Amino acid sequence: MPATNRGVQPRDVMPADRRALTVLCILAALGMGLIFGNATPLVHGVRDITLRVVLPEAALASWAGRATGGIGERFRDMAAAFDENVGLRSAAARLEGEVHDLSLLVEENRRLRALLQMRADDPKVVAVALVAARDPGRWFGSVLLDKGRRHGVRRGLIGVVVQQGARALVGRVVEVWENGSKLLLVSDPLFAAVASLPRTGDDGVVEGSGGPWLTMRYLSPDVEVTAGEQVVTSTRSGVFPPNLLIGRIERRTEERVQGYAAARVRPAANLNRLYQILLLTPAGGSKVSG
Amino acid sequence: MNPGLGLAVLTLAALAGHMVLAWFFPSAPHVTVLFVAWCGIRHGSLRGELCGFAAGLALDSLGLGPFGTQAVALAIVGYLCGLARRKVDGENGAARMVLAGGSLAAFLLVRSGLFRMTGFEETAWNLWQGAWTILLAPAVFSAFRFVGRRVRAA
């Protein structure tokens, strides 16, 4: 069985074996380098190329599998993104609500600061009341306040709001009970106040219309009114403090009562945003009753 | 044909045969080990280890194990078979079977050792594949010799 009859000379055998051993060592070192070296991208590349060359069907199947897996992964990502989107929308809505609440608080704080400032300066201020309720059927008629007799509120007190640092007439207390009161708004048809145009000095009567505007009647037929002109309480009013801002002229109307002119007035106070009402004693302190 | 080129063609043919057989018959003989053994016994240690390394790299490219393990194992198989060429009659059927068994054992031993070194979990070896590798070694060696002659003649 030994095959030593190949005619190979001993001096030729040793160098060939050494060479083979040397090459084996080199190959083993190379192989170890591949095994333990960090050649992952290279290995993936080689495996991919070999797979494509040797087994194109397998490569195709692998590609199809990856593509399908990719689609599934995309769907999963989309589902996750959808869930995340829902969560973010919810969080955004909640934060939006909080921001709105904060802005309301800031606005309220600003109003209260202004009220406190004015109340400290003015001994005529009786109370600061909050609007407790409002009748939807008579929106521009009256509001209910949370301050009543026990807080010093009496019938005939003048209700004003503070807007941009100035007081604006809102109405007059017409009913009082122990823990609440009713304020007749300037826009109620029953409301009337002697008013004046400071620019010309003309007097008239401001009346409510039941809507979001007022009417100033009994103006001189030849008076010139301009849009935006201020309308204030007259010094000749025995009820309202003088020079209290009521509103601004919007336009002159064609209405004539006994030959007098009339004008439409937009209230200075925003009657849709009534929160705190400053209650003042009326002019002279008379005509006030519990 | 250039002997080196012929050997490269044979290596590719052996790999292709290995793939096809393994694809259809999981217990088919390990044609690549047999080829490397034949190459070593026929052409010596140097060519045997070079063919083993190249074929091993190809197998590593197609496998999932650590890249390079089968290349090193087959290079060692080729080298050892080349050393055995002076003591083993490559034409004897029984000797071929012994050579095939030894080559397969050496291959599995080295590969298993390398797997352990890298921490790769090796799957259980198919005993039927080992049996078929040993039993069919004479026929496979003859086939390699036949194909080798045709390639050389081309």
Short mmCIF file of C-alpha atoms in Angstrom, two decimals:
data_model
loop_
_atom_site.label_atom_id
_atom_site.label_comp_id
_atom_site.label_asym_id
_atom_site.label_seq_id
_atom_site.Cartn_x
_atom_site.Cartn_y
_atom_site.Cartn_z
CA MET A 1 0.00 0.00 0.00
CA PRO A 2 2.79 2.55 0.56
CA ALA A 3 3.40 4.50 -2.61
CA THR A 4 7.06 5.40 -2.45
CA ASN A 5 7.85 4.49 -6.01
CA ARG A 6 7.05 7.87 -7.54
CA GLY A 7 10.66 8.71 -8.23
CA VAL A 8 10.71 11.82 -6.11
CA GLN A 9 14.15 12.71 -4.83
CA PRO A 10 14.46 13.39 -1.07
CA ARG A 11 16.14 16.76 -1.67
CA ASP A 12 13.10 17.84 -3.71
CA VAL A 13 10.57 16.59 -1.15
CA MET A 14 11.65 18.69 1.76
CA PRO A 15 11.47 22.09 0.08
CA ALA A 16 8.01 21.26 -1.37
CA ASP A 17 6.74 20.16 2.03
CA ARG A 18 8.21 23.21 3.69
CA ARG A 19 6.67 25.40 1.07
CA ALA A 20 3.33 23.70 1.56
CA LEU A 21 3.64 24.08 5.31
CA THR A 22 4.55 27.73 4.92
CA VAL A 23 1.60 28.32 2.64
CA LEU A 24 -0.64 26.44 5.07
CA CYS A 25 0.53 28.68 7.88
CA ILE A 26 -0.18 31.73 5.76
CA LEU A 27 -3.60 30.39 4.81
CA ALA A 28 -4.37 29.50 8.42
CA ALA A 29 -3.32 32.98 9.52
CA LEU A 30 -5.47 34.47 6.80
CA GLY A 31 -8.37 32.28 7.82
CA MET A 32 -7.97 33.20 11.48
CA GLY A 33 -7.92 36.84 10.47
CA LEU A 34 -11.19 36.32 8.63
CA ILE A 35 -12.72 34.40 11.52
CA PHE A 36 -11.75 36.69 14.35
CA GLY A 37 -11.24 39.94 12.49
CA ASN A 38 -13.96 42.52 12.33
CA ALA A 39 -14.76 42.01 8.67
CA THR A 40 -18.54 41.85 8.90
CA PRO A 41 -19.35 44.23 6.00
CA LEU A 42 -16.78 42.45 3.82
CA VAL A 43 -18.20 39.06 4.76
CA HIS A 44 -21.73 40.22 4.01
CA GLY A 45 -20.59 41.55 0.65
CA VAL A 46 -18.78 38.35 -0.26
CA ARG A 47 -21.69 36.20 0.85
CA ASP A 48 -24.12 38.31 -1.10
CA ILE A 49 -22.04 38.13 -4.28
CA THR A 50 -21.50 34.39 -3.93
CA LEU A 51 -25.17 33.82 -3.35
CA ARG A 52 -26.06 35.78 -6.46
CA VAL A 53 -23.50 33.91 -8.59
CA VAL A 54 -23.96 30.41 -7.30
CA LEU A 55 -27.61 30.42 -6.38
CA PRO A 56 -29.45 33.14 -8.28
CA GLU A 57 -32.83 31.64 -7.35
CA ALA A 58 -31.88 31.65 -3.71
CA ALA A 59 -30.64 35.20 -4.06
CA LEU A 60 -33.91 36.15 -5.69
CA ALA A 61 -35.85 34.43 -2.92
CA SER A 62 -33.67 36.14 -0.36
CA TRP A 63 -34.24 39.49 -2.06
CA ALA A 64 -37.98 38.83 -2.25
CA GLY A 65 -37.98 37.85 1.39
CA ARG A 66 -36.13 41.00 2.31
CA ALA A 67 -38.48 43.07 0.18
CA THR A 68 -41.52 41.43 1.74
CA GLY A 69 -40.01 41.82 5.17
CA GLY A 70 -39.34 45.44 4.29
CA ILE A 71 -42.97 45.96 3.38
CA GLY A 72 -44.08 44.37 6.62
CA GLU A 73 -41.57 46.43 8.51
CA ARG A 74 -42.83 49.55 6.77
CA PHE A 75 -46.39 48.66 7.71
CA ARG A 76 -45.30 48.14 11.29
CA ASP A 77 -43.49 51.47 11.20
CA MET A 78 -46.58 53.13 9.75
CA ALA A 79 -48.78 51.61 12.43
CA ALA A 80 -46.36 52.76 15.10
CA ALA A 81 -46.23 56.21 13.52
CA PHE A 82 -50.02 56.30 13.41
CA ASP A 83 -50.24 55.42 17.10
CA GLU A 84 -47.61 57.99 17.88
CA ASN A 85 -49.48 60.54 15.80
CA VAL A 86 -52.70 59.88 17.72
CA GLY A 87 -50.84 60.24 20.99
CA LEU A 88 -49.18 63.44 19.85
CA ARG A 89 -52.47 64.88 18.66
CA SER A 90 -54.01 64.12 22.01
CA ALA A 91 -51.07 65.67 23.81
CA ALA A 92 -51.19 68.69 21.49
CA ALA A 93 -54.93 69.14 22.17
CA ARG A 94 -54.34 68.87 25.90
CA LEU A 95 -51.48 71.36 25.75
CA GLU A 96 -53.55 73.67 23.60
CA GLY A 97 -56.27 73.57 26.25
CA GLU A 98 -53.72 74.30 28.94
CA VAL A 99 -52.32 77.20 26.94
CA HIS A 100 -55.84 78.52 26.49
CA ASP A 101 -56.50 78.20 30.19
CA LEU A 102 -53.26 79.95 30.96
CA SER A 103 -54.06 82.77 28.58
CA LEU A 104 -57.43 83.15 30.26
CA LEU A 105 -55.73 83.25 33.63
CA VAL A 106 -53.25 85.82 32.38
CA GLU A 107 -56.09 87.94 31.06
CA GLU A 108 -58.02 87.57 34.27
CA ASN A 109 -54.95 88.43 36.26
CA ARG A 110 -54.47 91.55 34.18
CA ARG A 111 -58.08 92.59 34.73
CA LEU A 112 -57.90 91.92 38.44
CA ARG A 113 -54.71 93.92 38.75
CA ALA A 114 -56.37 96.80 36.97
CA LEU A 115 -59.42 96.48 39.19
CA LEU A 116 -57.35 96.36 42.33
CA GLN A 117 -55.42 99.39 41.22
CA MET A 118 -58.57 101.35 40.50
CA ARG A 119 -60.31 100.18 43.61
CA ALA A 120 -57.41 101.26 45.79
CA ASP A 121 -57.47 104.67 44.21
CA ASP A 122 -61.20 105.24 44.34
CA PRO A 123 -63.23 105.34 47.57
CA LYS A 124 -66.44 105.22 45.51
CA VAL A 125 -65.89 101.56 44.68
CA VAL A 126 -68.29 99.47 46.70
CA ALA A 127 -67.46 95.98 45.50
CA VAL A 128 -65.97 93.94 42.74
CA ALA A 129 -68.55 91.41 41.58
CA LEU A 130 -68.20 88.44 39.30
CA VAL A 131 -70.79 87.71 36.67
CA ALA A 132 -72.46 84.59 38.05
CA ALA A 133 -75.08 83.93 35.39
CA ARG A 134 -76.53 85.32 32.22
CA ASP A 135 -79.90 84.74 30.63
CA PRO A 136 -79.49 83.44 27.08
CA GLY A 137 -83.00 84.67 26.26
CA ARG A 138 -82.04 88.24 27.15
CA TRP A 139 -78.36 88.20 26.40
CA PHE A 140 -78.04 91.95 26.16
CA GLY A 141 -80.57 92.55 28.92
CA SER A 142 -79.03 91.85 32.30
CA VAL A 143 -76.52 89.73 34.18
CA LEU A 144 -76.54 88.25 37.65
CA LEU A 145 -73.71 89.17 39.99
CA ASP A 146 -72.33 87.16 42.87
CA LYS A 147 -72.34 90.06 45.29
CA GLY A 148 -75.45 91.08 47.18
CA ARG A 149 -76.69 92.97 50.16
CA ARG A 150 -74.32 91.33 52.60
CA HIS A 151 -71.42 92.63 50.49
CA GLY A 152 -72.66 96.18 50.56
CA VAL A 153 -74.34 96.12 47.18
CA ARG A 154 -77.45 98.30 46.88
CA ARG A 155 -79.88 99.07 44.12
CA GLY A 156 -78.71 101.92 41.88
CA LEU A 157 -75.00 101.17 42.02
CA ILE A 158 -73.21 101.76 38.75
CA GLY A 159 -71.47 98.85 37.08
CA VAL A 160 -68.31 99.54 35.13
CA VAL A 161 -65.50 97.48 33.68
CA VAL A 162 -61.90 98.43 33.25
CA GLN A 163 -60.71 98.27 29.69
CA GLN A 164 -57.28 99.47 28.65
CA GLY A 165 -56.89 101.38 31.84
CA ALA A 166 -60.18 103.27 31.54
CA ARG A 167 -63.58 102.66 33.01
CA ALA A 168 -66.45 101.87 30.73
CA LEU A 169 -70.09 101.89 31.73
CA VAL A 170 -71.76 98.50 31.74
CA GLY A 171 -75.04 99.04 33.51
CA ARG A 172 -76.85 99.66 36.76
CA VAL A 173 -77.90 97.44 39.64
CA VAL A 174 -81.67 97.08 39.57
CA GLU A 175 -82.28 94.21 41.98
CA VAL A 176 -80.45 93.13 45.09
CA TRP A 177 -80.85 90.16 47.36
CA GLU A 178 -78.78 88.75 50.16
CA ASN A 179 -76.03 87.06 48.17
CA GLY A 180 -76.53 88.37 44.67
CA SER A 181 -77.77 91.17 42.50
CA LYS A 182 -78.99 91.92 39.01
CA LEU A 183 -77.27 94.39 36.76
CA LEU A 184 -79.25 95.97 33.95
CA LEU A 185 -76.93 96.31 30.99
CA VAL A 186 -76.58 99.45 28.92
CA SER A 187 -77.86 97.49 25.95
CA ASP A 188 -81.20 96.70 27.58
CA PRO A 189 -84.12 98.67 26.06
CA LEU A 190 -85.08 99.82 29.54
CA PHE A 191 -81.70 101.43 30.13
CA ALA A 192 -81.26 105.14 29.59
CA ALA A 193 -78.54 107.58 30.59
CA VAL A 194 -77.91 111.22 29.88
CA ALA A 195 -74.82 111.28 27.70
CA SER A 196 -72.61 113.84 26.16
CA LEU A 197 -70.34 114.24 23.16
CA PRO A 198 -67.15 115.72 24.64
CA ARG A 199 -65.99 117.10 21.30
CA THR A 200 -69.01 119.31 20.75
CA GLY A 201 -70.51 119.35 24.23
CA ASP A 202 -73.91 118.23 22.91
CA ASP A 203 -76.04 116.18 25.25
CA GLY A 204 -78.42 113.40 24.42
CA VAL A 205 -79.86 110.26 25.86
CA VAL A 206 -78.23 106.89 25.35
CA GLU A 207 -80.67 104.01 25.32
CA GLY A 208 -80.26 100.30 24.93
CA SER A 209 -81.57 98.56 21.86
CA GLY A 210 -81.76 94.97 22.97
CA GLY A 211 -78.82 94.23 20.67
CA PRO A 212 -75.09 94.77 20.76
CA TRP A 213 -75.37 98.50 20.06
CA LEU A 214 -76.91 101.59 21.71
CA THR A 215 -78.80 104.54 20.38
CA MET A 216 -78.12 108.13 21.29
CA ARG A 217 -81.25 110.17 20.84
CA TYR A 218 -82.29 113.77 21.26
CA LEU A 219 -79.23 115.17 19.55
CA SER A 220 -79.50 118.57 18.00
CA PRO A 221 -80.63 118.27 14.37
CA ASP A 222 -77.62 120.21 13.18
CA VAL A 223 -75.00 118.43 15.31
CA GLU A 224 -72.07 116.92 13.44
CA VAL A 225 -71.10 113.51 14.70
CA THR A 226 -68.12 111.58 13.46
CA ALA A 227 -67.53 107.88 13.61
CA GLY A 228 -65.35 106.85 16.54
CA GLU A 229 -66.26 109.88 18.58
CA GLN A 230 -66.49 109.22 22.29
CA VAL A 231 -69.78 109.21 24.15
CA VAL A 232 -69.52 109.76 27.90
CA THR A 233 -71.92 110.24 30.77
CA SER A 234 -72.97 113.82 31.07
CA THR A 235 -72.08 116.09 33.94
CA ARG A 236 -75.75 116.93 33.99
CA SER A 237 -76.69 113.34 34.83
CA GLY A 238 -77.81 113.04 38.38
CA VAL A 239 -77.32 109.32 38.46
CA PHE A 240 -74.11 108.37 36.68
CA PRO A 241 -70.67 109.70 37.52
CA PRO A 242 -69.67 112.29 34.96
CA ASN A 243 -67.36 111.58 32.02
CA LEU A 244 -67.70 107.85 32.29
CA LEU A 245 -67.10 106.31 28.88
CA ILE A 246 -70.23 104.75 27.40
CA GLY A 247 -69.12 104.03 23.87
CA ARG A 248 -68.18 105.45 20.51
CA ILE A 249 -70.29 106.81 17.69
CA GLU A 250 -70.68 104.31 14.93
CA ARG A 251 -72.82 106.33 12.53
CA ARG A 252 -75.63 108.79 12.42
CA THR A 253 -79.06 107.26 11.84
CA GLU A 254 -81.97 108.56 9.83
CA GLU A 255 -84.23 108.20 12.84
CA ARG A 256 -85.93 111.40 13.91
CA VAL A 257 -87.88 111.79 17.11
CA GLN A 258 -89.64 115.10 17.45
CA GLY A 259 -87.14 116.56 15.03
CA TYR A 260 -84.08 115.44 17.01
CA ALA A 261 -81.24 113.50 15.44
CA ALA A 262 -79.98 110.11 16.57
CA ALA A 263 -76.80 108.09 16.24
CA ARG A 264 -75.81 104.52 16.69
CA VAL A 265 -73.27 103.94 19.46
CA ARG A 266 -71.06 100.93 19.97
CA PRO A 267 -70.60 100.22 23.70
CA ALA A 268 -67.10 100.74 25.03
CA ALA A 269 -67.41 97.64 27.19
CA ASN A 270 -67.32 94.33 25.43
CA LEU A 271 -70.69 93.00 26.55
CA ASN A 272 -69.78 89.53 25.39
CA ARG A 273 -66.82 89.37 27.72
CA LEU A 274 -68.09 90.40 31.11
CA TYR A 275 -66.27 88.75 34.00
CA GLN A 276 -65.63 91.24 36.79
CA ILE A 277 -67.81 94.24 37.35
CA LEU A 278 -66.72 97.15 39.43
CA LEU A 279 -69.67 98.55 41.38
CA LEU A 280 -69.50 102.29 42.13
CA THR A 281 -71.69 104.55 44.10
CA PRO A 282 -73.75 106.75 41.81
CA ALA A 283 -73.29 110.45 41.44
CA GLY A 284 -74.04 112.27 44.69
CA GLY A 285 -74.68 109.00 46.49
CA SER A 286 -78.42 109.56 46.27
CA LYS A 287 -81.09 107.37 44.74
CA VAL A 288 -79.52 104.33 46.24
CA SER A 289 -81.61 101.94 48.19
CA GLY A 290 -81.28 98.44 49.54
CA MET B 1 -5.35 23.57 -20.23
CA ASN B 2 -3.13 25.17 -17.65
CA PRO B 3 -3.01 22.84 -14.60
CA GLY B 4 -3.85 25.67 -12.19
CA LEU B 5 -6.78 26.76 -14.30
CA GLY B 6 -7.91 23.18 -14.67
CA LEU B 7 -7.80 22.78 -10.93
CA ALA B 8 -9.83 25.95 -10.49
CA VAL B 9 -12.42 24.63 -12.91
CA LEU B 10 -12.51 21.35 -11.05
CA THR B 11 -12.92 23.18 -7.77
CA LEU B 12 -15.90 25.05 -9.15
CA ALA B 13 -17.35 21.86 -10.56
CA ALA B 14 -16.95 20.13 -7.20
CA LEU B 15 -18.63 23.03 -5.44
CA ALA B 16 -21.46 22.99 -7.93
CA GLY B 17 -21.87 19.25 -7.41
CA HIS B 18 -21.83 19.76 -3.67
CA MET B 19 -24.53 22.42 -3.92
CA VAL B 20 -26.78 20.43 -6.18
CA LEU B 21 -26.52 17.26 -4.16
CA ALA B 22 -26.95 19.04 -0.85
CA TRP B 23 -29.95 20.89 -2.26
CA PHE B 24 -31.80 17.72 -3.19
CA PHE B 25 -30.33 15.22 -0.71
CA PRO B 26 -29.51 16.49 2.77
CA SER B 27 -27.62 13.25 3.46
CA ALA B 28 -25.57 13.42 0.27
CA PRO B 29 -21.79 12.90 0.62
CA HIS B 30 -19.64 15.90 1.40
CA VAL B 31 -18.30 16.30 -2.12
CA THR B 32 -16.05 19.25 -1.25
CA VAL B 33 -14.18 17.33 1.43
CA LEU B 34 -13.74 14.45 -0.98
CA PHE B 35 -12.54 16.79 -3.68
CA VAL B 36 -9.99 18.43 -1.41
CA ALA B 37 -8.79 15.02 -0.28
CA TRP B 38 -8.51 13.88 -3.87
CA CYS B 39 -6.71 17.08 -4.80
CA GLY B 40 -4.18 16.62 -1.98
CA ILE B 41 -3.58 12.98 -2.75
CA ARG B 42 -3.34 13.68 -6.44
CA HIS B 43 -1.52 17.01 -6.64
CA GLY B 44 0.25 17.34 -3.34
CA SER B 45 -0.03 19.42 -0.19
CA LEU B 46 0.36 22.84 -1.77
CA ARG B 47 -2.37 22.49 -4.34
CA GLY B 48 -4.49 20.53 -1.94
CA GLU B 49 -4.41 23.24 0.69
CA LEU B 50 -4.91 26.00 -1.86
CA CYS B 51 -7.91 24.19 -3.35
CA GLY B 52 -9.18 23.47 0.14
CA PHE B 53 -8.85 27.06 1.21
CA ALA B 54 -10.58 28.36 -1.93
CA ALA B 55 -13.38 25.81 -1.74
CA GLY B 56 -13.75 26.47 1.97
CA LEU B 57 -14.08 30.18 1.36
CA ALA B 58 -16.81 29.44 -1.18
CA LEU B 59 -18.62 27.25 1.35
CA ASP B 60 -18.21 29.92 4.01
CA SER B 61 -19.72 32.41 1.60
CA LEU B 62 -22.80 30.27 1.34
CA GLY B 63 -23.02 29.27 4.98
CA LEU B 64 -24.05 31.06 8.12
CA GLY B 65 -21.10 30.12 10.33
CA PRO B 66 -18.08 32.28 11.08
CA PHE B 67 -16.46 33.24 7.81
CA GLY B 68 -13.18 31.39 7.27
CA THR B 69 -13.72 28.32 9.47
CA GLN B 70 -14.34 25.88 6.61
CA ALA B 71 -11.54 27.47 4.60
CA VAL B 72 -9.02 26.78 7.36
CA ALA B 73 -10.41 23.30 7.99
CA LEU B 74 -10.32 22.31 4.32
CA ALA B 75 -6.86 23.82 3.86
CA ILE B 76 -5.63 21.60 6.68
CA VAL B 77 -7.40 18.61 5.12
CA GLY B 78 -5.73 19.33 1.77
CA TYR B 79 -2.36 19.68 3.42
CA LEU B 80 -2.69 16.45 5.40
CA CYS B 81 -3.88 14.51 2.35
CA GLY B 82 -0.89 15.87 0.45
CA LEU B 83 1.37 14.56 3.17
CA ALA B 84 -0.35 11.18 2.96
CA ARG B 85 0.11 10.84 -0.77
CA ARG B 86 3.45 9.15 -0.33
CA LYS B 87 2.04 6.52 2.00
CA VAL B 88 -1.45 5.92 0.63
CA ASP B 89 -2.29 4.36 -2.69
CA GLY B 90 -4.84 6.70 -4.15
CA GLU B 91 -6.13 4.09 -6.55
CA ASN B 92 -7.14 1.59 -3.89
CA GLY B 93 -10.81 1.66 -2.99
CA ALA B 94 -10.35 0.83 0.68
CA ALA B 95 -7.56 3.37 0.94
CA ARG B 96 -9.86 5.98 -0.58
CA MET B 97 -12.50 5.19 1.99
CA VAL B 98 -10.00 5.44 4.81
CA LEU B 99 -8.72 8.67 3.34
CA ALA B 100 -12.26 10.01 3.03
CA GLY B 101 -13.08 9.07 6.63
CA GLY B 102 -9.88 10.62 7.92
CA SER B 103 -10.42 13.76 5.86
CA LEU B 104 -13.98 14.13 7.04
CA ALA B 105 -12.96 13.56 10.65
CA ALA B 106 -10.15 16.10 10.37
CA PHE B 107 -12.48 18.57 8.71
CA LEU B 108 -15.15 18.18 11.36
CA LEU B 109 -12.62 18.27 14.17
CA VAL B 110 -10.95 21.46 13.01
CA ARG B 111 -14.22 23.12 12.11
CA SER B 112 -15.77 22.18 15.43
CA GLY B 113 -12.73 23.53 17.26
CA LEU B 114 -12.94 26.80 15.39
CA PHE B 115 -16.66 27.02 16.05
CA ARG B 116 -16.03 26.56 19.73
CA MET B 117 -13.36 29.23 19.67
CA THR B 118 -15.73 31.70 18.09
CA GLY B 119 -18.68 30.69 20.25
CA PHE B 120 -20.78 29.66 17.28
CA GLU B 121 -23.31 26.97 18.06
CA GLU B 122 -22.80 24.06 15.74
CA THR B 123 -25.71 22.04 14.46
CA ALA B 124 -25.69 18.28 14.94
CA TRP B 125 -23.69 16.43 12.33
CA ASN B 126 -25.67 14.20 10.00
CA LEU B 127 -24.33 10.70 10.51
CA TRP B 128 -25.82 9.53 7.25
CA GLN B 129 -23.89 12.15 5.40
CA GLY B 130 -20.68 10.86 6.99
CA ALA B 131 -21.56 7.32 6.05
CA TRP B 132 -22.32 8.20 2.46
CA THR B 133 -19.17 10.27 2.22
CA ILE B 134 -17.05 7.29 3.22
CA LEU B 135 -18.97 4.71 1.22
CA LEU B 136 -19.11 6.68 -1.98
CA ALA B 137 -15.55 7.99 -1.74
CA PRO B 138 -14.11 5.50 -4.30
CA ALA B 139 -16.78 6.40 -6.85
CA VAL B 140 -16.44 10.10 -6.25
CA PHE B 141 -12.64 9.89 -6.52
CA SER B 142 -13.00 8.07 -9.83
CA ALA B 143 -15.40 10.71 -11.04
CA PHE B 144 -12.90 13.43 -10.10
CA ARG B 145 -10.15 11.62 -11.90
CA PHE B 146 -12.34 11.24 -14.98
CA VAL B 147 -13.39 14.85 -15.01
CA GLY B 148 -9.83 15.96 -14.29
CA ARG B 149 -8.56 14.13 -17.32
CA ARG B 150 -11.28 15.63 -19.51
CA VAL B 151 -10.48 19.07 -18.23
CA ARG B 152 -6.77 18.61 -18.76
CA ALA B 153 -7.46 17.33 -22.25
CA ALA B 154 -9.57 20.33 -23.10
#
